[in-house]
Amino acid sequence: MTVLRTVAVGFDGSPDAEAALRWSVAVANRVGADVVVVHATGLLEHLDRPAAAGDLEAGVRALAAEEGLDPGRLRWQAGDGDPCSVLLRAADPPISADLLVVGSRGQGAHAGLTLGSTSHELAEHASIPLVIVPSGRPAG
Amino acid sequence: MLIVSGSTGEPEHSRAGHPERPERVAAALAGVDELRLGSDLTVVPPLVATRAQLARVHAVAYLDQLAAFCRGGGGDLDPDTYATADSWDAACRSAGGGLAAIDALRRQGDGVAFVATRPPGHHALRDRPLGFCLLNNVAVAAAELTAAGERVLIVDWDVHHGNGTQEIFWDDPNVLYVSTHEWPLFPGTGRAREVGGPRALGHIVNVPLPAGATGDVVRRAIDDVAAPAIDDFKPTWVLVSAGFDAHRADPLAGLELSSVDFAGLASMVAAFAPQPGRLVLFLEGGYDLGALRQSVAAALGALVGAAHPTDDPTSGGPGMELVAQARAERIAALRRAEELVLPEGSAL
């Protein structure tokens, strides 16, 4: 039985990513796991990186606190790359996640289209258990 | 002789406020105009890459999906990359730009070619769009050449690692891919230890450089890390993923090259071509229009002997020690890989 120590959750600021973060925090609170919020920094974000990434991180910390997560158990990890590649790396050190969580659709993706779908790509390539949180699902 | 395979800039493939925009092609062509080449300039229209030509480097299912997505009106493909209803046609023309350039060079038997088309291509993966790129233009051209028995060197001096090109030719012994790029930076790939697959060990050469690195560091990277591999490979054609976003004015990255640094790089790369008429440069990135115009003029001017001084070469930035480190990491990675691949007792 895998011990759940670290939950990595993808976050791009979309409503689905918020749902995935709430679900991850709820699970982490139940089992005492840490939550690492993984953000993929794309090309366009380099045009306004400090503001964009800073705003996202602040929003994540506020949301996690609202869900009752101990701030000491939350980490923000931004990495350069496309969302799929950055999230797949969460299984490796230094994050070494036991579970990967994403929303069903992130920013810049169209419902029903597998092209450009991060969750679809992760389902094919993830080396650790993957949870795809459906849109609109209540936390917990 | 300069052959330019240019497009209109594909105004139908655009989005308000996006840095990868039609004006980039106009800026690049303005750089060509500054050289005042007269009858030494030949402009050819891009071909339209066929499904068979695209399928050499892209999954057929991906081509079908992308075409259908565009037919449906397009939209966002990821946070960086978009398509419109006209993007499929634009991407096929962009991928055909290199094919037109190769045809023209073969007919002339002389000169160099510049492919001034968009959307760019080097991030496009076998089965996925990425980083403003829909189809991998330089890969389509390289595959056309390897299908004809050629050995193709691709030098990628764009500030971003060409992860798509690397993935496509990872295990292809007929292609040598060399990239200098800022790291860490999008797309997160391009470590020196990435050296190629078992059939093509050593055919990927990556030199990641820190933000602030200057032209002398990039030149050292090519001299010390790439040149030995290129000499061994003996290319019959040289293609360049010529992004100009390593320029210090570029808004998307942090390398500190000047326009004239690209002239030096172009001259270095041209020396790897076995004979005249075997060198094609492809426009990849470059998002400051003034820097793009000046850098294109400097690079192409160096290749055709139309010197175009705009500024001074840069030097003294960080990263020189990382070039030696990249060389050591590459050698170590090759030794590890060869131990896995070669029978015991085989020579390295």
Short mmCIF file of C-alpha atoms in Angstrom, two decimals:
data_model
loop_
_atom_site.label_atom_id
_atom_site.label_comp_id
_atom_site.label_asym_id
_atom_site.label_seq_id
_atom_site.Cartn_x
_atom_site.Cartn_y
_atom_site.Cartn_z
CA MET A 1 0.00 0.00 0.00
CA THR A 2 1.46 3.35 -1.03
CA VAL A 3 1.83 5.87 1.78
CA LEU A 4 0.58 9.24 0.61
CA ARG A 5 3.17 11.77 1.71
CA THR A 6 3.16 14.31 -1.09
CA VAL A 7 0.31 15.37 -3.36
CA ALA A 8 1.33 17.40 -6.42
CA VAL A 9 -1.43 19.43 -7.97
CA GLY A 10 -1.22 21.31 -11.25
CA PHE A 11 -2.33 24.91 -11.11
CA ASP A 12 -2.81 27.43 -13.90
CA GLY A 13 -5.39 29.69 -12.30
CA SER A 14 -8.35 28.16 -14.13
CA PRO A 15 -11.58 27.24 -12.30
CA ASP A 16 -10.84 23.55 -12.88
CA ALA A 17 -7.38 23.97 -11.36
CA GLU A 18 -8.99 25.58 -8.31
CA ALA A 19 -11.28 22.59 -7.99
CA ALA A 20 -8.27 20.27 -8.21
CA LEU A 21 -6.46 22.28 -5.55
CA ARG A 22 -9.45 22.16 -3.17
CA TRP A 23 -9.74 18.40 -3.68
CA SER A 24 -6.01 17.95 -3.05
CA VAL A 25 -6.10 19.99 0.14
CA ALA A 26 -9.07 18.00 1.40
CA VAL A 27 -7.23 14.73 0.81
CA ALA A 28 -4.01 16.06 2.31
CA ASN A 29 -5.84 17.20 5.42
CA ARG A 30 -7.29 13.73 5.88
CA VAL A 31 -4.04 11.80 5.50
CA GLY A 32 -1.52 14.37 6.72
CA ALA A 33 0.21 14.77 3.38
CA ASP A 34 2.06 17.78 2.03
CA VAL A 35 0.71 19.64 -0.99
CA VAL A 36 3.04 20.86 -3.73
CA VAL A 37 1.35 23.21 -6.14
CA VAL A 38 3.03 22.89 -9.52
CA HIS A 39 2.80 25.73 -11.99
CA ALA A 40 4.12 25.49 -15.55
CA THR A 41 5.62 28.75 -16.75
CA GLY A 42 4.87 29.15 -20.43
CA LEU A 43 6.37 31.45 -23.04
CA LEU A 44 3.88 34.25 -22.65
CA GLU A 45 4.31 34.36 -18.91
CA HIS A 46 7.82 35.67 -19.46
CA LEU A 47 6.27 38.88 -20.74
CA ASP A 48 4.84 39.63 -17.30
CA ARG A 49 6.28 36.87 -15.15
CA PRO A 50 6.74 38.55 -11.74
CA ALA A 51 3.20 39.86 -11.57
CA ALA A 52 1.51 36.80 -13.06
CA ALA A 53 3.33 34.15 -11.03
CA GLY A 54 3.18 36.21 -7.85
CA ASP A 55 -0.56 36.72 -8.17
CA LEU A 56 -1.14 33.02 -8.78
CA GLU A 57 0.96 31.96 -5.81
CA ALA A 58 -0.78 34.43 -3.50
CA GLY A 59 -4.14 33.14 -4.66
CA VAL A 60 -3.09 29.53 -4.05
CA ARG A 61 -1.91 30.26 -0.53
CA ALA A 62 -5.16 32.08 0.28
CA LEU A 63 -7.27 29.25 -1.12
CA ALA A 64 -5.31 26.57 0.78
CA ALA A 65 -5.64 28.53 4.01
CA GLU A 66 -9.36 28.88 3.41
CA GLU A 67 -9.54 25.08 3.10
CA GLY A 68 -7.73 24.69 6.41
CA LEU A 69 -4.31 23.50 5.23
CA ASP A 70 -1.37 24.19 7.55
CA PRO A 71 0.74 26.75 5.60
CA GLY A 72 3.85 24.73 6.48
CA ARG A 73 2.52 21.81 4.45
CA LEU A 74 2.12 23.84 1.25
CA ARG A 75 4.84 24.41 -1.34
CA TRP A 76 4.70 26.43 -4.57
CA GLN A 77 6.85 25.04 -7.37
CA ALA A 78 7.02 26.89 -10.69
CA GLY A 79 8.86 25.26 -13.58
CA ASP A 80 9.55 26.31 -17.15
CA GLY A 81 7.83 24.26 -19.77
CA ASP A 82 4.56 23.00 -21.07
CA PRO A 83 2.09 21.84 -18.42
CA CYS A 84 2.37 18.16 -19.29
CA SER A 85 6.18 18.00 -19.09
CA VAL A 86 6.36 20.06 -15.91
CA LEU A 87 3.69 17.98 -14.17
CA LEU A 88 5.30 14.68 -15.20
CA ARG A 89 8.54 15.86 -13.59
CA ALA A 90 6.70 16.13 -10.24
CA ALA A 91 7.17 12.38 -9.82
CA ASP A 92 10.93 12.91 -9.68
CA PRO A 93 13.05 14.62 -7.01
CA PRO A 94 12.92 17.18 -5.57
CA ILE A 95 9.12 16.90 -5.43
CA SER A 96 8.87 13.08 -5.51
CA ALA A 97 5.10 13.19 -5.48
CA ASP A 98 3.07 10.08 -4.69
CA LEU A 99 -0.07 11.39 -6.35
CA LEU A 100 -0.68 13.82 -9.20
CA VAL A 101 -3.90 15.82 -9.34
CA VAL A 102 -5.17 18.01 -12.16
CA GLY A 103 -8.41 19.63 -13.19
CA SER A 104 -10.19 18.15 -16.14
CA ARG A 105 -9.54 21.16 -18.37
CA GLY A 106 -6.96 23.89 -17.83
CA GLN A 107 -6.66 27.26 -19.45
CA GLY A 108 -6.46 27.29 -23.19
CA ALA A 109 -8.16 24.01 -23.83
CA HIS A 110 -11.48 23.20 -25.38
CA ALA A 111 -13.96 20.71 -24.02
CA GLY A 112 -14.08 17.53 -26.03
CA LEU A 113 -10.75 18.13 -27.74
CA THR A 114 -7.92 15.78 -26.92
CA LEU A 115 -5.47 17.96 -28.82
CA GLY A 116 -3.73 20.11 -26.24
CA SER A 117 -5.36 18.31 -23.34
CA THR A 118 -2.95 18.09 -20.43
CA SER A 119 -5.06 15.61 -18.51
CA HIS A 120 -5.25 13.34 -21.56
CA GLU A 121 -1.47 13.46 -22.01
CA LEU A 122 -0.87 12.80 -18.30
CA ALA A 123 -3.21 9.83 -18.33
CA GLU A 124 -1.01 8.31 -21.03
CA HIS A 125 2.36 9.10 -19.53
CA ALA A 126 2.14 9.52 -15.74
CA SER A 127 4.34 7.16 -13.72
CA ILE A 128 2.42 7.77 -10.47
CA PRO A 129 -1.30 7.60 -9.71
CA LEU A 130 -3.23 10.39 -11.35
CA VAL A 131 -6.52 11.97 -10.27
CA ILE A 132 -8.45 14.12 -12.72
CA VAL A 133 -10.95 16.21 -10.82
CA PRO A 134 -14.09 16.79 -12.86
CA SER A 135 -15.22 20.32 -13.41
CA GLY A 136 -17.59 21.64 -10.75
CA ARG A 137 -17.01 18.79 -8.31
CA PRO A 138 -17.39 19.89 -4.68
CA ALA A 139 -14.18 19.79 -2.61
CA GLY A 140 -13.61 16.61 -0.62
CA MET B 1 23.25 34.83 -53.89
CA LEU B 2 20.46 34.92 -51.33
CA ILE B 3 17.25 33.02 -51.84
CA VAL B 4 14.35 34.08 -49.66
CA SER B 5 11.34 31.85 -49.26
CA GLY B 6 8.99 34.42 -47.85
CA SER B 7 5.35 34.64 -46.99
CA THR B 8 2.86 37.44 -46.55
CA GLY B 9 3.20 37.07 -42.81
CA GLU B 10 -0.03 35.07 -42.73
CA PRO B 11 -2.28 37.82 -41.34
CA GLU B 12 -5.14 35.35 -40.89
CA HIS B 13 -3.04 33.44 -38.36
CA SER B 14 -2.88 36.10 -35.69
CA ARG B 15 -4.28 37.14 -32.37
CA ALA B 16 -4.44 40.65 -30.93
CA GLY B 17 -1.64 41.30 -28.48
CA HIS B 18 0.20 38.03 -29.14
CA PRO B 19 3.96 38.50 -29.68
CA GLU B 20 4.11 35.86 -32.45
CA ARG B 21 2.49 38.11 -35.03
CA PRO B 22 2.46 38.79 -38.77
CA GLU B 23 4.63 41.90 -38.42
CA ARG B 24 7.56 39.63 -37.56
CA VAL B 25 7.82 38.47 -41.16
CA ALA B 26 7.69 42.06 -42.41
CA ALA B 27 10.49 42.96 -39.98
CA ALA B 28 12.61 40.03 -41.14
CA LEU B 29 12.08 40.92 -44.80
CA ALA B 30 12.94 44.56 -44.01
CA GLY B 31 16.25 43.22 -42.72
CA VAL B 32 16.78 41.52 -46.08
CA ASP B 33 15.92 44.76 -47.91
CA GLU B 34 18.58 46.63 -45.93
CA LEU B 35 21.23 44.52 -47.64
CA ARG B 36 20.29 45.99 -51.06
CA LEU B 37 21.24 42.83 -52.88
CA GLY B 38 19.63 43.70 -56.21
CA SER B 39 20.00 40.83 -58.66
CA ASP B 40 21.75 38.74 -56.01
CA LEU B 41 18.38 38.30 -54.29
CA THR B 42 15.84 35.74 -55.47
CA VAL B 43 12.44 35.51 -53.81
CA VAL B 44 10.51 32.27 -54.11
CA PRO B 45 7.05 31.56 -52.73
CA PRO B 46 6.74 28.81 -50.12
CA LEU B 47 5.46 25.46 -51.28
CA VAL B 48 2.55 23.90 -49.44
CA ALA B 49 3.88 20.90 -47.50
CA THR B 50 1.99 17.77 -48.45
CA ARG B 51 0.45 15.33 -46.01
CA ALA B 52 3.15 12.79 -46.89
CA GLN B 53 5.92 15.31 -46.22
CA LEU B 54 4.36 16.30 -42.90
CA ALA B 55 3.76 12.69 -41.90
CA ARG B 56 7.50 12.02 -41.96
CA VAL B 57 7.80 14.02 -38.74
CA HIS B 58 4.27 14.26 -37.31
CA ALA B 59 1.75 11.62 -36.28
CA VAL B 60 -1.01 11.35 -38.85
CA ALA B 61 -3.61 11.46 -36.09
CA TYR B 62 -2.18 14.79 -34.93
CA LEU B 63 -2.29 16.23 -38.45
CA ASP B 64 -5.93 15.21 -38.75
CA GLN B 65 -6.80 16.67 -35.34
CA LEU B 66 -5.07 19.97 -36.03
CA ALA B 67 -6.67 20.34 -39.46
CA ALA B 68 -10.10 19.58 -38.00
CA PHE B 69 -9.53 21.98 -35.09
CA CYS B 70 -8.77 24.77 -37.54
CA ARG B 71 -11.70 23.87 -39.78
CA GLY B 72 -13.87 24.23 -36.70
CA GLY B 73 -12.70 27.80 -36.22
CA GLY B 74 -9.64 27.23 -34.03
CA GLY B 75 -9.04 28.55 -30.54
CA ASP B 76 -6.48 28.12 -27.77
CA LEU B 77 -4.32 25.01 -27.98
CA ASP B 78 -2.45 25.73 -24.76
CA PRO B 79 -1.81 28.88 -22.70
CA ASP B 80 0.73 30.06 -25.32
CA THR B 81 -0.43 28.59 -28.60
CA TYR B 82 -3.46 29.41 -30.70
CA ALA B 83 -4.95 28.47 -34.03
CA THR B 84 -7.49 30.21 -36.22
CA ALA B 85 -9.65 28.91 -39.03
CA ASP B 86 -6.79 29.71 -41.43
CA SER B 87 -3.92 28.41 -39.33
CA TRP B 88 -3.76 24.97 -40.92
CA ASP B 89 -3.16 26.47 -44.36
CA ALA B 90 -0.68 28.96 -42.92
CA ALA B 91 1.20 26.21 -41.10
CA CYS B 92 1.38 24.05 -44.25
CA ARG B 93 2.85 27.01 -46.15
CA SER B 94 5.27 27.71 -43.33
CA ALA B 95 6.36 24.07 -43.33
CA GLY B 96 6.69 24.29 -47.11
CA GLY B 97 8.97 27.30 -46.96
CA GLY B 98 12.01 25.16 -46.37
CA LEU B 99 11.00 22.79 -49.15
CA ALA B 100 10.89 25.70 -51.59
CA ALA B 101 14.27 26.91 -50.37
CA ILE B 102 15.83 23.48 -50.84
CA ASP B 103 14.40 23.20 -54.36
CA ALA B 104 15.78 26.62 -55.25
CA LEU B 105 19.22 25.89 -53.83
CA ARG B 106 19.37 22.59 -55.70
CA ARG B 107 18.53 24.38 -58.94
CA GLN B 108 21.09 27.12 -58.33
CA GLY B 109 23.77 24.91 -56.86
CA ASP B 110 24.98 27.95 -55.01
CA GLY B 111 24.04 30.57 -52.44
CA VAL B 112 22.23 30.44 -49.12
CA ALA B 113 18.51 30.53 -48.34
CA PHE B 114 16.40 32.20 -45.68
CA VAL B 115 12.90 30.98 -44.88
CA ALA B 116 10.89 33.93 -43.60
CA THR B 117 7.60 32.28 -42.73
CA ARG B 118 5.38 31.85 -39.71
CA PRO B 119 4.09 30.24 -37.56
CA PRO B 120 7.51 29.08 -36.31
CA GLY B 121 8.16 25.40 -35.78
CA HIS B 122 10.89 24.12 -33.48
CA HIS B 123 8.68 23.49 -30.42
CA ALA B 124 6.10 21.48 -32.38
CA LEU B 125 6.31 17.87 -31.23
CA ARG B 126 5.50 14.77 -33.22
CA ASP B 127 1.95 14.73 -31.87
CA ARG B 128 1.40 18.08 -30.20
CA PRO B 129 1.54 21.83 -30.86
CA LEU B 130 3.59 23.87 -28.43
CA GLY B 131 5.17 27.24 -27.83
CA PHE B 132 3.51 29.16 -30.71
CA CYS B 133 4.39 26.28 -33.09
CA LEU B 134 1.95 24.06 -35.00
CA LEU B 135 4.12 22.14 -37.47
CA ASN B 136 7.86 21.68 -37.21
CA ASN B 137 9.14 23.53 -40.28
CA VAL B 138 12.83 22.73 -39.97
CA ALA B 139 12.06 19.08 -39.25
CA VAL B 140 9.91 18.77 -42.36
CA ALA B 141 12.79 20.13 -44.44
CA ALA B 142 15.37 17.92 -42.74
CA ALA B 143 13.22 14.83 -43.30
CA GLU B 144 12.85 15.73 -46.97
CA LEU B 145 16.64 15.78 -47.21
CA THR B 146 17.29 12.60 -45.24
CA ALA B 147 14.72 10.80 -47.40
CA ALA B 148 17.01 11.67 -50.30
CA GLY B 149 20.02 10.19 -48.50
CA GLU B 150 21.45 13.42 -47.10
CA ARG B 151 23.04 13.90 -43.67
CA VAL B 152 21.55 16.98 -42.06
CA LEU B 153 23.01 19.22 -39.38
CA ILE B 154 20.43 21.39 -37.62
CA VAL B 155 21.88 24.25 -35.59
CA ASP B 156 19.30 25.93 -33.34
CA TRP B 157 20.44 29.25 -31.89
CA ASP B 158 16.95 30.35 -30.82
CA VAL B 159 16.98 31.35 -27.14
CA HIS B 160 14.58 28.51 -26.37
CA HIS B 161 15.49 24.85 -26.71
CA GLY B 162 13.95 23.25 -29.79
CA ASN B 163 12.35 20.40 -27.92
CA GLY B 164 10.17 19.41 -30.84
CA THR B 165 13.07 19.04 -33.25
CA GLN B 166 15.05 17.13 -30.64
CA GLU B 167 12.17 14.75 -30.00
CA ILE B 168 11.54 14.11 -33.69
CA PHE B 169 15.18 13.28 -34.49
CA TRP B 170 16.13 11.78 -31.10
CA ASP B 171 17.02 8.42 -32.60
CA ASP B 172 17.77 9.38 -36.20
CA PRO B 173 21.39 8.72 -37.18
CA ASN B 174 21.05 10.92 -40.28
CA VAL B 175 20.44 14.12 -38.31
CA LEU B 176 22.69 15.95 -35.88
CA TYR B 177 20.82 18.50 -33.74
CA VAL B 178 22.81 21.23 -31.98
CA SER B 179 21.18 23.77 -29.68
CA THR B 180 22.44 26.68 -27.64
CA HIS B 181 19.73 28.11 -25.42
CA GLU B 182 18.98 29.87 -22.16
CA TRP B 183 18.33 27.53 -19.26
CA PRO B 184 16.30 27.38 -17.13
CA LEU B 185 13.68 28.64 -19.53
CA PHE B 186 10.75 27.34 -21.53
CA PRO B 187 10.34 24.52 -22.54
CA GLY B 188 12.51 23.09 -19.74
CA THR B 189 14.36 20.58 -21.92
CA GLY B 190 17.84 20.79 -23.42
CA ARG B 191 20.22 19.59 -20.72
CA ALA B 192 23.70 18.63 -21.85
CA ARG B 193 23.05 15.06 -20.74
CA GLU B 194 20.36 14.69 -23.45
CA VAL B 195 22.53 13.10 -26.16
CA GLY B 196 20.22 11.07 -28.42
CA GLY B 197 18.74 7.60 -28.67
CA PRO B 198 20.53 4.25 -29.02
CA ARG B 199 20.76 4.42 -32.83
CA ALA B 200 21.96 8.01 -32.75
CA LEU B 201 24.04 8.43 -29.61
CA GLY B 202 25.77 11.79 -29.64
CA HIS B 203 23.50 13.18 -32.36
CA ILE B 204 21.87 15.60 -29.92
CA VAL B 205 24.16 18.38 -28.66
CA ASN B 206 22.76 20.75 -26.05
CA VAL B 207 24.56 23.65 -24.43
CA PRO B 208 22.31 25.32 -21.85
CA LEU B 209 23.42 28.86 -20.95
CA PRO B 210 22.45 31.17 -18.09
CA ALA B 211 20.50 34.40 -18.44
CA GLY B 212 22.91 37.21 -19.23
CA ALA B 213 25.22 35.10 -21.40
CA THR B 214 26.78 37.08 -24.24
CA GLY B 215 27.86 36.31 -27.79
CA ASP B 216 31.33 35.12 -26.86
CA VAL B 217 29.82 32.41 -24.67
CA VAL B 218 27.56 31.16 -27.46
CA ARG B 219 30.49 31.09 -29.88
CA ARG B 220 32.58 29.15 -27.35
CA ALA B 221 29.71 26.67 -26.95
CA ILE B 222 29.69 25.96 -30.67
CA ASP B 223 33.48 25.80 -30.89
CA ASP B 224 34.12 23.62 -27.86
CA VAL B 225 31.04 21.42 -27.57
CA ALA B 226 29.36 21.25 -30.96
CA ALA B 227 32.22 21.47 -33.47
CA PRO B 228 33.81 18.11 -32.59
CA ALA B 229 30.48 16.32 -33.05
CA ILE B 230 29.84 18.17 -36.30
CA ASP B 231 33.28 17.29 -37.64
CA ASP B 232 32.61 13.61 -36.92
CA PHE B 233 29.12 13.76 -38.42
CA LYS B 234 30.18 15.31 -41.75
CA PRO B 235 26.89 16.91 -42.75
CA THR B 236 25.89 17.25 -46.38
CA TRP B 237 23.33 19.97 -45.59
CA VAL B 238 23.08 22.56 -42.81
CA LEU B 239 19.75 23.91 -41.60
CA VAL B 240 19.53 26.63 -38.96
CA SER B 241 16.65 27.25 -36.58
CA ALA B 242 17.45 30.93 -36.61
CA GLY B 243 15.52 32.46 -33.78
CA PHE B 244 16.61 35.98 -32.95
CA ASP B 245 15.15 36.08 -29.44
CA ALA B 246 18.58 35.65 -27.86
CA HIS B 247 18.96 39.36 -28.68
CA ARG B 248 19.29 41.54 -25.58
CA ALA B 249 16.21 43.57 -26.57
CA ASP B 250 13.90 40.56 -26.78
CA PRO B 251 11.02 40.65 -24.28
CA LEU B 252 10.69 36.88 -23.81
CA ALA B 253 14.14 35.87 -22.59
CA GLY B 254 17.37 36.92 -20.96
CA LEU B 255 20.38 36.25 -23.17
CA GLU B 256 22.35 39.37 -24.07
CA LEU B 257 23.38 39.04 -27.71
CA SER B 258 23.67 42.01 -30.05
CA SER B 259 22.58 42.01 -33.68
CA VAL B 260 26.11 41.61 -34.96
CA ASP B 261 26.61 38.57 -32.74
CA PHE B 262 24.24 36.76 -35.11
CA ALA B 263 26.59 37.64 -37.96
CA GLY B 264 29.36 35.83 -36.13
CA LEU B 265 27.16 32.83 -35.46
CA ALA B 266 26.02 32.71 -39.08
CA SER B 267 29.61 32.71 -40.29
CA MET B 268 30.53 29.91 -37.90
CA VAL B 269 27.61 27.77 -38.96
CA ALA B 270 28.19 28.40 -42.67
CA ALA B 271 31.65 26.91 -42.28
CA PHE B 272 30.03 23.57 -41.41
CA ALA B 273 28.33 23.35 -44.84
CA PRO B 274 30.30 21.10 -47.20
CA GLN B 275 29.80 23.32 -50.24
CA PRO B 276 27.85 26.38 -51.42
CA GLY B 277 24.12 25.89 -51.82
CA ARG B 278 23.68 23.68 -48.78
CA LEU B 279 22.68 26.19 -46.08
CA VAL B 280 19.13 27.22 -45.14
CA LEU B 281 18.14 29.50 -42.25
CA PHE B 282 14.62 29.27 -40.83
CA LEU B 283 12.97 32.10 -38.91
CA GLU B 284 11.97 30.81 -35.48
CA GLY B 285 11.59 33.26 -32.57
CA GLY B 286 12.43 36.96 -32.27
CA TYR B 287 9.79 39.25 -30.84
CA ASP B 288 11.35 42.71 -30.77
CA LEU B 289 10.75 43.91 -34.30
CA GLY B 290 13.71 46.30 -34.44
CA ALA B 291 16.12 43.73 -33.09
CA LEU B 292 14.70 41.14 -35.48
CA ARG B 293 15.20 43.39 -38.51
CA GLN B 294 18.77 44.29 -37.53
CA SER B 295 19.71 40.74 -36.58
CA VAL B 296 18.39 39.27 -39.83
CA ALA B 297 20.34 41.89 -41.78
CA ALA B 298 23.49 41.14 -39.80
CA ALA B 299 23.24 37.36 -40.09
CA LEU B 300 22.36 37.25 -43.79
CA GLY B 301 24.79 40.05 -44.57
CA ALA B 302 27.60 37.97 -43.14
CA LEU B 303 26.59 35.02 -45.32
CA VAL B 304 26.42 36.89 -48.62
CA GLY B 305 29.29 39.28 -48.05
CA ALA B 306 27.11 42.34 -47.56
CA ALA B 307 28.55 43.53 -44.27
CA HIS B 308 25.94 45.29 -42.23
CA PRO B 309 27.43 46.65 -39.01
CA THR B 310 24.74 47.70 -36.59
CA ASP B 311 26.31 47.36 -33.16
CA ASP B 312 29.24 45.67 -31.46
CA PRO B 313 29.81 42.02 -30.57
CA THR B 314 29.08 41.28 -26.92
CA SER B 315 31.33 39.57 -24.41
CA GLY B 316 31.97 39.17 -20.72
CA GLY B 317 28.62 37.74 -19.70
CA PRO B 318 28.20 34.74 -17.41
CA GLY B 319 28.28 31.12 -18.48
CA MET B 320 31.74 30.52 -19.92
CA GLU B 321 32.39 27.96 -17.19
CA LEU B 322 29.08 26.28 -17.97
CA VAL B 323 30.27 25.55 -21.49
CA ALA B 324 33.06 23.39 -20.11
CA GLN B 325 30.58 21.85 -17.70
CA ALA B 326 28.19 21.05 -20.55
CA ARG B 327 31.01 19.37 -22.47
CA ALA B 328 31.90 17.25 -19.43
CA GLU B 329 28.24 16.32 -18.78
CA ARG B 330 27.82 15.36 -22.41
CA ILE B 331 30.88 13.12 -22.40
CA ALA B 332 29.74 11.48 -19.18
CA ALA B 333 26.25 10.90 -20.55
CA LEU B 334 27.66 9.38 -23.73
CA ARG B 335 29.87 7.03 -21.73
CA ARG B 336 26.94 5.90 -19.59
CA ALA B 337 24.76 5.36 -22.64
CA GLU B 338 27.44 3.50 -24.53
CA GLU B 339 28.02 1.18 -21.60
CA LEU B 340 24.35 0.27 -21.83
CA VAL B 341 24.28 -0.11 -25.59
CA LEU B 342 27.64 -1.60 -26.53
CA PRO B 343 28.67 -5.15 -25.70
CA GLU B 344 31.23 -5.48 -22.94
CA GLY B 345 34.73 -4.78 -24.18
CA SER B 346 33.63 -2.61 -27.10
CA ALA B 347 35.63 0.54 -27.69
CA LEU B 348 33.99 3.88 -27.02
#
